[in-house]
Short mmCIF file of C-alpha atoms in Angstrom, two decimals:
data_model
loop_
_atom_site.label_atom_id
_atom_site.label_comp_id
_atom_site.label_asym_id
_atom_site.label_seq_id
_atom_site.Cartn_x
_atom_site.Cartn_y
_atom_site.Cartn_z
CA UNK B 233 36.31 -20.98 -29.63
CA UNK B 234 35.44 -24.79 -29.37
CA UNK B 235 35.42 -25.72 -25.73
CA UNK B 236 35.07 -28.99 -23.57
CA UNK B 237 33.47 -29.39 -20.17
CA UNK B 238 33.37 -32.49 -18.34
CA UNK B 239 30.20 -32.27 -15.61
CA UNK B 240 30.28 -34.55 -12.48
CA UNK B 241 26.53 -34.65 -12.83
CA UNK B 242 24.54 -33.17 -15.78
CA UNK B 243 20.83 -32.87 -16.10
CA UNK B 244 20.10 -33.77 -19.78
CA UNK B 245 16.51 -33.47 -21.51
CA UNK B 246 13.77 -35.79 -20.67
CA UNK B 247 15.73 -37.46 -17.81
CA UNK B 248 14.04 -37.70 -14.45
CA UNK B 249 17.49 -37.25 -12.64
CA UNK B 250 21.01 -36.08 -13.40
CA UNK B 251 23.25 -38.32 -15.17
CA UNK B 252 27.24 -38.81 -13.98
CA UNK B 253 30.21 -38.12 -15.90
CA UNK B 254 29.03 -36.22 -19.18
CA UNK B 255 31.29 -34.41 -21.57
CA UNK B 256 29.67 -31.25 -22.92
CA UNK B 257 31.40 -29.64 -26.16
CA UNK B 258 30.49 -26.16 -26.96
CA UNK B 259 31.16 -24.45 -30.45
CA UNK B 260 30.65 -20.60 -31.67
CA UNK B 261 28.02 -20.61 -28.59
CA UNK B 262 26.46 -23.51 -29.38
CA UNK B 263 26.57 -27.05 -28.05
CA UNK B 264 28.08 -29.02 -30.62
CA UNK B 265 28.02 -32.63 -28.41
CA UNK B 266 26.81 -34.36 -24.94
CA UNK B 267 28.70 -37.46 -24.33
CA UNK B 268 27.65 -39.98 -21.15
CA UNK B 269 30.61 -41.14 -20.33
CA UNK B 270 30.80 -45.19 -19.48
CA UNK B 271 29.96 -45.78 -16.00
CA UNK B 272 33.30 -46.42 -14.30
CA UNK B 273 35.34 -45.17 -17.41
CA UNK B 274 38.45 -43.10 -17.28
CA UNK B 275 36.99 -39.76 -16.28
CA UNK B 276 40.42 -38.52 -14.91
CA UNK B 277 42.42 -39.38 -17.59
CA UNK B 278 43.83 -36.59 -19.11
CA UNK B 279 44.77 -38.54 -22.38
CA UNK B 280 40.86 -39.26 -22.92
CA UNK B 281 39.31 -35.87 -22.09
CA UNK B 282 42.45 -33.94 -23.15
CA UNK B 283 41.65 -29.77 -22.25
CA UNK B 284 38.28 -30.64 -21.11
CA UNK B 285 37.25 -28.09 -18.10
CA UNK B 286 36.17 -30.06 -15.02
CA UNK B 287 32.74 -28.93 -13.65
CA UNK B 288 32.34 -30.61 -10.08
CA UNK B 289 28.86 -30.68 -8.97
CA UNK B 290 25.76 -30.58 -10.68
CA UNK B 291 25.67 -28.72 -14.13
CA UNK B 292 22.47 -27.71 -15.12
CA UNK B 293 20.78 -25.48 -18.72
CA UNK B 294 20.69 -21.90 -17.76
CA UNK B 295 17.87 -20.51 -15.84
CA UNK B 296 15.47 -18.38 -17.29
CA UNK B 297 13.85 -15.60 -14.84
CA UNK B 298 10.67 -15.06 -16.87
CA UNK B 299 9.38 -12.07 -14.64
CA UNK B 300 11.21 -9.10 -13.85
CA UNK B 301 10.94 -5.44 -12.90
CA UNK B 302 14.70 -4.26 -12.33
CA UNK B 303 14.07 -1.15 -10.50
CA UNK B 304 12.24 -3.06 -7.98
CA UNK B 305 15.72 -4.47 -6.40
CA UNK B 306 16.03 -0.85 -4.85
CA UNK B 307 13.04 -1.95 -2.53
CA UNK B 308 14.60 -5.27 -1.19
CA UNK B 309 14.62 -5.04 2.72
CA UNK B 310 12.65 -1.62 2.92
CA UNK B 311 9.03 -2.62 2.60
CA UNK B 312 9.04 -6.31 4.12
CA UNK B 313 8.61 -4.97 7.56
CA UNK B 314 5.80 -2.64 7.54
CA UNK B 315 1.99 -3.82 7.65
CA UNK B 316 -0.19 -3.40 4.97
CA UNK B 317 -0.65 -5.08 1.66
CA UNK B 318 0.04 -5.20 -1.95
CA UNK B 319 -1.87 -1.64 -2.57
CA UNK B 320 0.57 -0.02 0.34
CA UNK B 321 3.60 -1.67 -1.39
CA UNK B 322 2.81 -0.20 -4.42
CA UNK B 323 2.92 3.32 -2.93
CA UNK B 324 6.39 2.94 -1.90
CA UNK B 325 7.14 1.59 -5.47
CA UNK B 326 6.05 4.30 -7.21
CA UNK B 327 8.16 6.74 -5.22
CA UNK B 328 11.40 5.01 -6.45
CA UNK B 329 9.85 4.48 -10.00
CA UNK B 330 9.62 8.50 -9.98
CA UNK B 331 13.24 9.08 -9.17
CA UNK B 332 15.04 6.89 -12.31
CA UNK B 333 16.37 8.58 -15.28
CA UNK B 334 18.15 6.34 -18.30
CA UNK B 335 21.55 6.60 -16.29
CA UNK B 336 20.41 5.73 -12.74
CA UNK B 337 18.31 3.12 -14.48
CA UNK B 338 21.44 1.82 -16.27
CA UNK B 339 23.27 1.45 -12.90
CA UNK B 340 20.77 -0.60 -11.06
CA UNK B 341 19.50 -2.80 -13.70
CA UNK B 342 23.43 -3.60 -14.45
CA UNK B 343 23.58 -4.62 -10.89
CA UNK B 344 20.59 -6.38 -10.61
CA UNK B 345 21.09 -8.47 -13.79
CA UNK B 346 24.62 -9.26 -12.69
CA UNK B 347 23.14 -10.67 -9.47
CA UNK B 348 20.80 -12.71 -11.08
CA UNK B 349 23.54 -14.03 -13.27
CA UNK B 350 25.46 -14.60 -10.05
CA UNK B 351 22.45 -17.03 -9.38
CA UNK B 352 22.49 -19.14 -12.61
CA UNK B 353 20.19 -17.18 -14.68
CA UNK B 354 21.26 -16.46 -18.26
CA UNK B 355 18.22 -15.09 -19.60
CA UNK B 356 15.69 -12.50 -18.39
CA UNK B 357 12.05 -11.10 -19.07
CA UNK B 358 12.01 -7.47 -18.19
CA UNK B 359 8.72 -6.51 -17.91
CA UNK B 360 9.14 -2.79 -18.70
CA UNK B 361 6.92 0.16 -18.32
CA UNK B 362 8.95 3.14 -17.14
CA UNK B 363 9.28 4.83 -20.25
CA UNK B 364 9.25 8.47 -19.97
CA UNK B 365 10.52 11.33 -18.04
CA UNK B 366 8.67 11.40 -14.37
CA UNK B 367 6.20 13.79 -15.35
CA UNK B 368 5.16 12.08 -18.50
CA UNK B 369 7.56 13.96 -20.86
CA UNK B 370 9.11 11.57 -23.03
CA UNK B 371 12.97 11.85 -23.40
CA UNK B 372 14.68 12.76 -26.50
CA UNK B 373 15.12 9.21 -27.33
CA UNK B 374 11.68 7.95 -26.50
CA UNK B 375 13.28 4.55 -25.66
CA UNK B 376 16.19 6.06 -23.49
CA UNK B 377 15.18 3.64 -20.73
CA UNK B 378 14.77 0.76 -22.89
CA UNK B 379 17.97 0.94 -24.39
CA UNK B 380 19.36 1.46 -20.69
CA UNK B 381 17.93 -1.78 -20.32
CA UNK B 382 19.78 -3.20 -23.12
CA UNK B 383 22.93 -1.73 -22.29
CA UNK B 384 22.44 -3.22 -18.47
CA UNK B 385 22.18 -6.86 -19.56
CA UNK B 386 25.20 -6.45 -21.68
CA UNK B 387 27.16 -5.34 -18.80
CA UNK B 388 25.97 -8.50 -16.87
CA UNK B 389 26.52 -11.00 -19.57
CA UNK B 390 22.84 -12.39 -19.98
CA UNK B 391 20.11 -12.33 -22.64
CA UNK B 392 17.17 -9.94 -22.51
CA UNK B 393 13.60 -10.28 -23.81
CA UNK B 394 12.62 -6.53 -23.14
CA UNK B 395 8.75 -6.91 -22.78
CA UNK B 396 7.48 -3.20 -23.45
CA UNK B 397 4.24 -2.89 -21.59
CA UNK B 398 1.41 -0.94 -22.54
CA UNK B 399 -0.03 1.09 -19.20
CA UNK B 400 -2.58 3.44 -20.19
CA UNK B 401 -4.84 3.84 -17.28
CA UNK B 402 -4.86 3.80 -13.69
CA UNK B 403 -7.92 1.36 -12.91
CA UNK B 404 -10.27 -0.76 -14.80
CA UNK B 405 -12.94 1.85 -14.95
CA UNK B 406 -10.27 4.15 -17.30
CA UNK B 407 -9.18 6.68 -14.78
CA UNK B 408 -6.36 8.47 -15.93
CA UNK B 409 -2.91 7.94 -14.83
CA UNK B 410 -1.67 10.21 -11.73
CA UNK B 411 1.55 11.21 -10.05
CA UNK B 412 4.29 8.61 -10.89
CA UNK B 413 2.19 6.57 -13.18
CA UNK B 414 2.32 9.29 -15.93
CA UNK B 415 5.54 8.22 -16.77
CA UNK B 416 4.29 4.50 -17.73
CA UNK B 417 1.74 6.00 -20.55
CA UNK B 418 1.94 6.96 -24.10
CA UNK B 419 -1.63 7.95 -24.84
CA UNK B 420 -3.15 4.96 -26.13
CA UNK B 421 -2.43 1.65 -27.81
CA UNK B 422 -1.49 3.11 -31.47
CA UNK B 423 0.89 5.42 -29.81
CA UNK B 424 2.38 2.66 -27.26
CA UNK B 425 2.83 0.84 -30.79
CA UNK B 426 4.61 3.39 -32.80
CA UNK B 427 7.30 3.93 -29.61
CA UNK B 428 7.87 0.12 -29.16
CA UNK B 429 7.97 -0.50 -32.86
CA UNK B 430 10.54 2.03 -33.12
CA UNK B 431 12.81 0.24 -30.81
CA UNK B 432 14.88 -2.25 -32.99
CA UNK B 433 18.22 -3.10 -31.04
CA UNK B 434 20.37 -4.82 -33.02
CA UNK B 435 22.39 -6.79 -30.44
CA UNK B 436 22.63 -10.54 -30.56
CA UNK B 437 21.66 -10.80 -26.75
CA UNK B 438 18.22 -8.78 -26.70
CA UNK B 439 14.91 -9.54 -27.87
CA UNK B 440 11.72 -7.28 -27.97
CA UNK B 441 8.60 -8.49 -27.03
CA UNK B 442 5.38 -6.71 -25.62
CA UNK B 443 3.08 -6.74 -22.55
CA UNK B 444 -0.28 -5.40 -21.48
CA UNK B 445 0.20 -4.57 -17.95
CA UNK B 446 -2.89 -5.35 -16.72
CA UNK B 447 -6.69 -4.95 -17.31
CA UNK B 448 -6.53 -2.15 -14.94
CA UNK B 449 -4.15 -0.73 -17.37
CA UNK B 450 -5.32 -1.45 -20.92
CA UNK B 451 -8.92 -0.63 -21.61
CA UNK B 452 -10.80 -3.38 -22.69
CA UNK B 453 -11.16 -1.66 -26.39
CA UNK B 454 -7.61 -1.41 -27.03
CA UNK B 455 -6.59 -4.89 -25.93
CA UNK B 456 -6.50 -6.41 -29.31
CA UNK B 457 -4.22 -3.49 -30.64
CA UNK B 458 -1.11 -4.95 -28.15
CA UNK B 459 -2.16 -8.12 -28.66
CA UNK B 460 -2.60 -7.65 -32.89
CA UNK B 461 0.93 -5.97 -32.58
CA UNK B 462 2.71 -8.71 -30.82
CA UNK B 463 1.26 -11.59 -32.96
CA UNK B 464 2.07 -9.51 -36.09
CA UNK B 465 5.93 -9.35 -35.04
CA UNK B 466 6.11 -12.66 -33.57
CA UNK B 467 7.12 -12.01 -30.27
CA UNK B 468 5.86 -13.21 -26.70
CA UNK B 469 3.44 -11.24 -25.19
CA UNK B 470 2.96 -10.94 -21.30
CA UNK B 471 0.36 -9.71 -18.71
CA UNK B 472 -0.14 -9.54 -15.49
CA UNK B 473 -3.15 -11.21 -14.46
CA UNK B 474 -5.42 -11.74 -11.21
CA UNK B 475 -2.84 -10.80 -9.24
CA UNK B 476 -5.35 -9.48 -6.70
CA UNK B 477 -9.10 -10.13 -5.49
CA UNK B 478 -9.49 -6.37 -6.16
CA UNK B 479 -8.67 -6.68 -9.73
CA UNK B 480 -11.04 -9.46 -10.34
CA UNK B 481 -13.96 -7.47 -8.32
CA UNK B 482 -12.76 -4.05 -10.46
CA UNK B 483 -13.20 -6.16 -13.69
CA UNK B 484 -16.31 -7.83 -13.19
CA UNK B 485 -17.97 -4.63 -11.59
CA UNK B 486 -17.05 -2.64 -15.02
CA UNK B 487 -17.06 -5.56 -17.70
CA UNK B 488 -19.14 -8.22 -16.08
CA UNK B 489 -16.35 -11.02 -16.49
CA UNK B 490 -13.09 -12.20 -14.93
CA UNK B 491 -10.14 -10.79 -16.54
CA UNK B 492 -9.39 -13.97 -18.27
CA UNK B 493 -12.51 -14.14 -19.78
CA UNK B 494 -12.02 -10.48 -20.88
CA UNK B 495 -8.45 -11.12 -22.37
CA UNK B 496 -9.95 -13.96 -24.10
CA UNK B 497 -12.78 -12.56 -25.86
CA UNK B 498 -10.15 -9.70 -27.16
CA UNK B 499 -7.59 -12.30 -28.20
CA UNK B 500 -5.08 -11.98 -26.29
CA UNK B 501 -4.52 -15.71 -24.94
CA UNK B 502 -2.74 -18.21 -26.72
CA UNK B 503 0.80 -19.96 -27.17
CA UNK B 504 2.52 -16.86 -27.45
CA UNK B 505 1.09 -15.32 -24.53
CA UNK B 506 2.01 -15.35 -20.75
CA UNK B 507 -0.07 -14.84 -17.85
CA UNK B 508 1.90 -13.47 -14.73
CA UNK B 509 0.61 -14.45 -11.37
CA UNK B 510 -2.68 -15.84 -12.46
CA UNK B 511 -2.86 -16.19 -8.37
CA UNK B 512 -6.93 -15.89 -8.36
CA UNK B 513 -8.35 -17.29 -11.30
CA UNK B 514 -11.63 -19.21 -11.37
CA UNK B 515 -12.38 -22.79 -12.44
CA UNK B 516 -13.59 -21.24 -15.65
CA UNK B 517 -10.34 -18.96 -15.74
CA UNK B 518 -8.20 -22.12 -15.42
CA UNK B 519 -9.97 -24.08 -18.54
CA UNK B 520 -9.48 -20.86 -20.71
CA UNK B 521 -5.63 -20.76 -19.95
CA UNK B 522 -5.09 -24.06 -20.29
CA UNK B 523 -6.93 -24.90 -23.54
CA UNK B 524 -5.41 -21.44 -25.01
CA UNK B 525 -1.75 -22.87 -24.14
CA UNK B 526 -1.35 -19.46 -22.52
CA UNK B 527 1.51 -19.98 -20.16
CA UNK B 528 1.86 -18.88 -16.80
CA UNK B 529 4.68 -17.42 -14.77
CA UNK B 530 4.86 -17.86 -11.41
CA UNK B 531 6.53 -15.81 -8.64
CA UNK B 532 6.37 -17.47 -5.41
CA UNK B 533 8.68 -15.02 -3.57
CA UNK B 534 7.11 -11.84 -4.38
CA UNK B 535 3.97 -13.33 -4.02
CA UNK B 536 4.43 -14.47 -0.65
CA UNK B 537 6.20 -11.05 0.01
CA UNK B 538 3.27 -8.88 -1.02
CA UNK B 539 0.71 -11.45 0.66
CA UNK B 540 -0.90 -11.84 -3.14
CA UNK B 541 -2.00 -15.51 -2.11
CA UNK B 542 -1.24 -18.83 -3.54
CA UNK B 543 -2.31 -19.78 -7.13
CA UNK B 544 -3.41 -23.25 -8.20
CA UNK B 545 -0.50 -24.37 -10.19
CA UNK B 546 -0.82 -28.16 -10.43
CA UNK B 547 -4.60 -27.51 -11.57
CA UNK B 548 -2.99 -24.82 -14.05
CA UNK B 549 -0.50 -26.96 -15.30
CA UNK B 550 -3.04 -30.01 -15.76
CA UNK B 551 -5.31 -27.68 -17.95
CA UNK B 552 -2.45 -27.39 -20.38
CA UNK B 553 -0.67 -24.31 -19.52
CA UNK B 554 3.45 -24.37 -19.58
CA UNK B 555 4.68 -23.17 -16.14
CA UNK B 556 7.45 -20.65 -15.93
CA UNK B 557 9.39 -19.04 -13.03
CA UNK B 558 10.14 -15.32 -12.19
CA UNK B 559 11.77 -13.64 -9.46
CA UNK B 560 9.71 -10.26 -10.24
CA UNK B 561 10.17 -7.84 -7.37
CA UNK B 562 13.69 -9.34 -6.57
CA UNK B 563 12.71 -9.98 -2.67
CA UNK B 564 15.01 -12.88 -3.33
CA UNK B 565 16.65 -13.68 -6.73
CA UNK B 566 17.26 -17.33 -6.55
CA UNK B 567 15.25 -19.55 -8.75
CA UNK B 568 16.20 -22.59 -7.13
CA UNK B 569 13.54 -20.99 -3.89
CA UNK B 570 11.25 -20.01 -6.94
CA UNK B 571 11.07 -23.72 -8.33
CA UNK B 572 10.76 -25.43 -4.94
CA UNK B 573 8.14 -22.90 -3.49
CA UNK B 574 5.92 -23.74 -6.75
CA UNK B 575 5.58 -27.44 -4.91
CA UNK B 576 5.97 -26.06 -1.12
CA UNK B 577 3.06 -23.63 -2.07
CA UNK B 578 1.02 -26.57 -3.44
CA UNK B 579 1.75 -28.53 0.25
CA UNK B 580 0.58 -25.55 2.05
CA UNK B 581 -2.65 -24.91 -0.16
CA UNK B 582 -3.74 -28.61 -0.35
CA UNK B 583 -1.92 -30.08 2.66
CA UNK B 584 -0.65 -32.84 0.70
CA UNK B 585 2.98 -33.30 -0.75
CA UNK B 586 4.06 -34.52 -4.20
CA UNK B 587 2.47 -32.24 -6.66
CA UNK B 588 5.75 -31.57 -8.70
CA UNK B 589 8.65 -33.86 -9.63
CA UNK B 590 12.16 -32.50 -10.02
CA UNK B 591 12.07 -32.78 -13.48
CA UNK B 592 9.18 -30.62 -13.92
CA UNK B 593 10.49 -27.74 -11.43
CA UNK B 594 13.57 -28.01 -13.76
CA UNK B 595 11.40 -27.69 -16.81
CA UNK B 596 9.49 -24.44 -15.02
CA UNK B 597 13.14 -22.79 -14.49
CA UNK B 598 14.90 -23.49 -17.91
CA UNK B 599 13.46 -24.48 -21.01
CA UNK B 600 9.64 -22.97 -20.35
CA UNK B 601 10.87 -19.94 -19.04
CA UNK B 602 13.51 -19.51 -22.06
CA UNK B 603 10.38 -20.37 -24.50
CA UNK B 604 7.96 -17.99 -22.81
CA UNK B 605 10.68 -15.20 -23.46
CA UNK B 606 11.32 -15.78 -27.09
CA UNK B 607 14.50 -18.29 -26.65
CA UNK B 608 13.39 -21.56 -27.95
CA UNK B 609 16.88 -22.83 -28.60
CA UNK B 610 17.69 -22.37 -24.77
CA UNK B 611 17.13 -24.19 -21.80
CA UNK B 612 18.47 -27.65 -22.54
CA UNK B 613 21.94 -29.52 -22.42
CA UNK B 614 21.65 -30.55 -26.11
CA UNK B 615 23.29 -30.62 -29.33
CA UNK B 616 22.21 -27.62 -31.39
CA UNK B 617 21.34 -25.36 -28.08
CA UNK B 618 22.75 -22.28 -26.81
CA UNK B 619 25.70 -22.97 -24.70
CA UNK B 620 24.41 -22.12 -21.47
CA UNK B 621 25.75 -24.13 -18.20
CA UNK B 622 25.35 -23.33 -14.91
CA UNK B 623 27.19 -25.55 -12.05
CA UNK B 624 25.98 -25.89 -8.62
CA UNK B 625 28.03 -27.08 -5.54
CA UNK B 626 27.18 -30.77 -3.94
CA UNK B 627 29.53 -30.06 -1.20
CA UNK B 628 27.87 -27.05 0.50
CA UNK B 629 26.46 -26.82 4.11
CA UNK B 630 23.09 -26.89 2.20
CA UNK B 631 23.91 -29.49 -0.30
CA UNK B 632 26.51 -31.97 1.14
CA UNK B 633 24.87 -35.40 1.18
CA UNK B 634 22.07 -34.58 -0.81
CA UNK B 635 21.46 -36.45 -4.02
CA UNK B 636 22.08 -34.42 -7.34
CA UNK B 637 18.44 -35.06 -8.29
CA UNK B 638 17.61 -33.00 -4.68
CA UNK B 639 19.36 -29.95 -5.58
CA UNK B 640 15.99 -27.92 -6.24
CA UNK B 641 14.98 -28.62 -2.88
CA UNK B 642 18.28 -28.07 -1.01
CA UNK B 643 20.56 -25.76 -3.04
CA UNK B 644 20.54 -21.90 -3.19
CA UNK B 645 21.60 -19.23 -5.87
CA UNK B 646 24.87 -19.20 -3.13
CA UNK B 647 25.74 -22.74 -4.53
CA UNK B 648 26.05 -21.46 -7.90
CA UNK B 649 29.79 -21.80 -8.69
CA UNK B 650 30.13 -21.03 -12.71
CA UNK B 651 27.71 -19.58 -15.22
CA UNK B 652 28.58 -20.09 -19.03
CA UNK B 653 26.17 -17.84 -21.12
CA UNK B 654 26.17 -18.69 -24.95
CA UNK B 655 29.74 -20.06 -24.33
CA UNK B 656 31.05 -17.43 -22.54
CA UNK B 657 32.06 -17.33 -18.96
CA UNK B 658 30.14 -14.76 -17.00
CA UNK B 659 30.67 -15.86 -13.17
CA UNK B 660 33.69 -18.39 -11.88
CA UNK B 661 33.58 -19.53 -8.34
CA UNK B 662 30.90 -17.90 -7.42
CA UNK B 663 31.74 -14.25 -8.50
CA UNK B 664 30.41 -11.94 -11.54
CA UNK B 665 33.78 -11.42 -13.77
CA UNK B 666 33.28 -7.74 -14.72
CA UNK B 667 30.76 -6.34 -12.08
CA UNK B 668 31.40 -6.20 -8.39
CA UNK B 669 27.57 -7.16 -7.61
CA UNK B 670 27.54 -6.14 -3.81
CA UNK B 671 29.59 -2.83 -4.33
CA UNK B 672 27.56 -1.72 -7.43
CA UNK B 673 24.37 -2.61 -5.72
CA UNK B 674 24.80 -0.76 -2.54
CA UNK B 675 25.90 2.34 -4.72
CA UNK B 676 23.26 2.12 -6.95
CA UNK B 677 20.53 1.56 -4.50
CA UNK B 678 22.03 4.09 -2.13
CA UNK B 679 21.77 6.62 -4.90
CA UNK B 680 17.91 5.74 -6.22
CA UNK B 681 16.78 5.69 -2.55
CA UNK B 682 18.66 8.97 -1.68
#
């Protein structure tokens, strides 16, 4: 159905700041016209604008959450108060991972994805490794957990890139999977490829990609199998990389090189690959990532929550790696916070200000994230692109008096008022139209936590 939307401000491609009074027309889930109106023009004239829906505030392209573990949402507020590090947090995460089945995962992911929609996220990359039953026995449908995630995204009204993760060992030295980890594994990369390749959903809102969990989880001699599968199928490939110094140390001890070098040597890096975190790369690693045009997905709110550290975002961008953003563990679901944290963390690391422009942060949150997930036709308010429109209030207690260009340094997810995905309204007046997000989150988290 053709629609016309009048944005008070819209952030158009290749613009350093938003443009006032822009008419966006959509048809068949695509943007059919984008027309900045004349300055001082008759923006209130019904005779000129006809049935255009007015969007007060700032309208952005849809935001892309390039790295999600949906089941981690159950951990919010339950792990932040204690002492420890990434590894102690992981033990708690494994406890939750061991309790899920396809039905409970569907309910939890549906609520988590709907929360993302309310935050302006129109596409999510699910880094998925909960493949089998708790003891490692496959379900009757070996991809039942994948199917649950696809259905959850459909209910929430967002697009999904299911990044099916190969997870075979518990350590770089090849130690076997134990405890809850057993449900992650397929035995070897060939059996992973057979299972992943058998999942071919026909839904328009989903695409299937691949993931190497990490160099801890996939033996070096099997990395090329996963990378080759992704290349043959022309799909995105994601990998957790150097999130912790311990991972780097273990890789050097076993292979005599960094994880980045190991991935490069086995053909994993490249334009269709995204390294998630890349918090502790060496200078040589940064060069390898940049020269291969491997993307980097930063997840600042998770990286600070888990005490991972602060990665060299500016250096990686300057080396040639496109930057995208993810909410990862969902300690926070707010792409505005993730975006500004990229700049603010650089300030903490360097004790200098001004590393990323607002337009660069917008790119990371939108077009770069969509591209990393295989949706090259999304993330910009331009003709032919998917009709994703996210409108943000400029009159809240957080944004009042803030120029539109300052939205990524002032707004939060709570300021999102309307979300349109592929031309369909999913969120209106800040509320999801089909999912009661707080009620469903409370119910599903209580069921999982027990």
